[in-house]
């Protein structure tokens, strides 16, 4: 079987839009670190059922499935042809297995845009602010949602992913910094005295 040219694959790939989701009941620090900018960002929480309901209202063809990380299936797909789309988009290398990814794929025609209108309050159950974001981020987002009336502000919350020990360390930080500064001052004065002798 002959594989497709890069141009053929690119043209075929551009006919699809992808929505990638992490299928898990709890948050994951590695996912926050891998898929946000400097650990700062948001996670949108929904269910497969509500995602399907939102996409079923679109005119375009849509598929939703769990991504396969089976290396045996990936080997069978090693020769990529345009007729393998969109099925090939549900396969990833096994090294990404920890992502537990669910993908929604939307077939786009030449006239359609990549932006699709969905009813946000039906689709989104929660917007979770990264544990590495500023504490004020949640209140800013709630304010924007209230002003624009796009999403119920009560659906926005800060992450609880970082455990209490790390929170305790963060609370101690100013005290620890003062202690370190005090130690360096003492060391500096000691060195100054011994050097002048």
XYZ file of C-alpha atoms in Angstrom:
197
model
C 0.000 0.000 0.000
C 1.345 3.425 -0.952
C 1.301 6.179 1.656
C 0.003 9.666 1.032
C 2.175 12.676 0.293
C 2.646 15.280 3.023
C 0.503 17.755 1.053
C -2.345 15.223 0.793
C -2.194 14.526 4.506
C -2.021 18.221 5.402
C -5.057 18.961 3.212
C -6.952 16.073 4.817
C -5.863 17.073 8.328
C -7.086 20.646 7.775
C -10.593 19.266 7.173
C -10.910 18.346 10.856
C -11.074 20.245 14.115
C -9.996 18.510 17.331
C -11.130 18.977 20.919
C -8.866 17.108 23.335
C -9.970 16.270 26.877
C -8.335 14.545 29.868
C -10.668 11.779 31.084
C -10.233 11.552 34.830
C -12.261 12.245 37.952
C -9.459 14.134 39.720
C -6.935 16.804 38.789
C -3.346 15.965 37.923
C -0.307 18.148 38.689
C 1.636 16.693 35.714
C -1.241 17.624 33.366
C -1.307 21.166 34.783
C 2.433 21.463 34.188
C 2.428 19.918 30.691
C -0.571 21.664 29.171
C -0.511 25.167 30.621
C 1.834 28.070 30.096
C 4.151 28.148 33.093
C 1.551 26.151 34.996
C -1.013 28.958 34.627
C -4.297 28.237 32.869
C -7.733 26.719 33.299
C -9.307 23.290 32.949
C -12.853 22.933 31.667
C -14.866 20.126 33.239
C -17.740 18.395 31.448
C -19.038 14.893 30.716
C -18.851 12.889 27.506
C -22.673 12.944 27.425
C -22.852 16.763 27.583
C -20.042 17.087 25.041
C -21.975 14.788 22.675
C -25.164 16.783 23.219
C -23.360 20.048 22.426
C -21.721 18.667 19.281
C -24.896 16.946 18.045
C -26.427 20.411 17.653
C -23.744 21.342 15.088
C -24.358 20.830 11.396
C -20.962 19.200 10.821
C -20.170 15.489 11.271
C -18.611 14.748 14.682
C -16.951 11.759 16.343
C -16.092 11.273 20.013
C -13.944 8.447 21.289
C -11.249 7.500 23.770
C -7.745 7.732 22.295
C -6.014 4.375 21.772
C -2.427 4.056 22.975
C -2.039 0.496 21.652
C 1.319 0.213 19.869
C 0.049 -2.770 17.825
C -2.711 -0.616 16.308
C -0.229 2.200 15.721
C 2.010 -0.164 13.743
C -0.939 -1.140 11.529
C -1.417 2.578 10.803
C 2.234 3.183 9.954
C 1.355 3.768 6.282
C -0.963 6.743 6.440
C -3.467 7.281 3.661
C -6.181 9.951 3.478
C -8.943 7.335 3.797
C -7.751 6.613 7.361
C -9.132 9.963 8.507
C -10.656 10.593 11.020
C -9.888 7.161 12.612
C -6.139 7.855 12.685
C -6.778 10.899 14.880
C -7.868 8.571 17.706
C -4.415 6.936 17.978
C -1.350 8.120 19.905
C 2.004 6.733 20.905
C 1.846 4.692 24.156
C 4.209 7.166 25.905
C 1.196 9.519 26.196
C -0.990 6.919 27.940
C -1.078 8.882 31.219
C -3.143 11.577 29.456
C -6.293 9.377 29.370
C -7.381 11.451 26.393
C -10.839 11.663 24.892
C -11.051 13.396 21.526
C -13.939 15.027 19.764
C -13.340 15.442 16.039
C -15.393 17.778 13.881
C -15.361 17.566 10.099
C -15.006 21.059 8.670
C -16.062 22.048 5.197
C -14.362 24.885 3.342
C -17.029 27.404 4.378
C -17.087 26.534 8.074
C -15.005 28.340 10.647
C -12.976 26.705 13.388
C -15.122 28.527 15.979
C -18.378 26.785 16.823
C -21.193 28.129 18.963
C -22.321 25.911 21.815
C -24.417 26.598 24.901
C -21.659 27.062 27.507
C -23.783 26.608 30.632
C -24.978 23.217 29.334
C -21.520 22.064 28.230
C -19.341 23.392 31.052
C -19.799 21.973 34.540
C -16.792 23.749 36.035
C -13.866 25.977 35.126
C -10.943 25.102 37.377
C -8.134 27.640 37.792
C -4.607 26.193 37.798
C -2.985 25.773 41.223
C -0.061 27.834 39.883
C -2.183 30.831 38.845
C -2.566 34.032 40.832
C -5.150 33.906 43.615
C -7.021 36.815 42.002
C -7.598 34.900 38.731
C -10.823 33.244 39.913
C -12.409 36.544 40.980
C -11.397 38.197 37.673
C -12.939 35.364 35.657
C -16.119 35.435 37.738
C -16.385 39.171 37.125
C -15.964 38.723 33.345
C -18.598 35.963 33.278
C -21.025 38.136 35.261
C -20.522 41.109 32.948
C -20.764 39.124 29.693
C -23.408 36.662 30.975
C -21.635 33.864 29.077
C -21.202 31.424 31.961
C -22.545 31.055 35.478
C -19.775 32.562 37.702
C -20.505 29.909 40.372
C -18.985 27.319 38.028
C -15.530 28.872 38.456
C -13.260 27.669 41.238
C -9.582 27.465 42.114
C -7.768 24.140 41.988
C -7.416 22.049 45.121
C -4.677 19.973 43.515
C -1.737 21.081 45.645
C -1.792 19.390 49.033
C -1.893 21.125 52.401
C 1.859 20.665 53.060
C 2.691 22.792 50.035
C 0.124 25.405 51.106
C 1.721 25.437 54.557
C 5.154 25.959 52.994
C 3.785 28.818 50.892
C 2.362 30.460 54.008
C 5.730 30.127 55.755
C 7.622 31.613 52.831
C 7.850 35.257 54.052
C 9.016 34.077 57.490
C 11.604 31.718 55.913
C 12.882 34.519 53.658
C 13.292 36.817 56.673
C 15.221 34.073 58.499
C 17.513 33.517 55.491
C 18.111 37.254 55.194
C 18.872 37.432 58.925
C 21.344 34.518 58.610
C 23.112 36.154 55.656
C 23.364 39.450 57.543
C 24.906 37.647 60.527
C 27.314 35.791 58.220
C 28.230 39.033 56.430
C 28.949 40.824 59.738
C 30.960 37.855 61.002
C 33.056 37.742 57.823
C 33.515 41.501 57.981
C 34.757 41.321 61.584
C 37.110 38.379 60.970
C 38.496 39.964 57.781
C 39.251 43.254 59.546
C 41.300 41.527 62.288
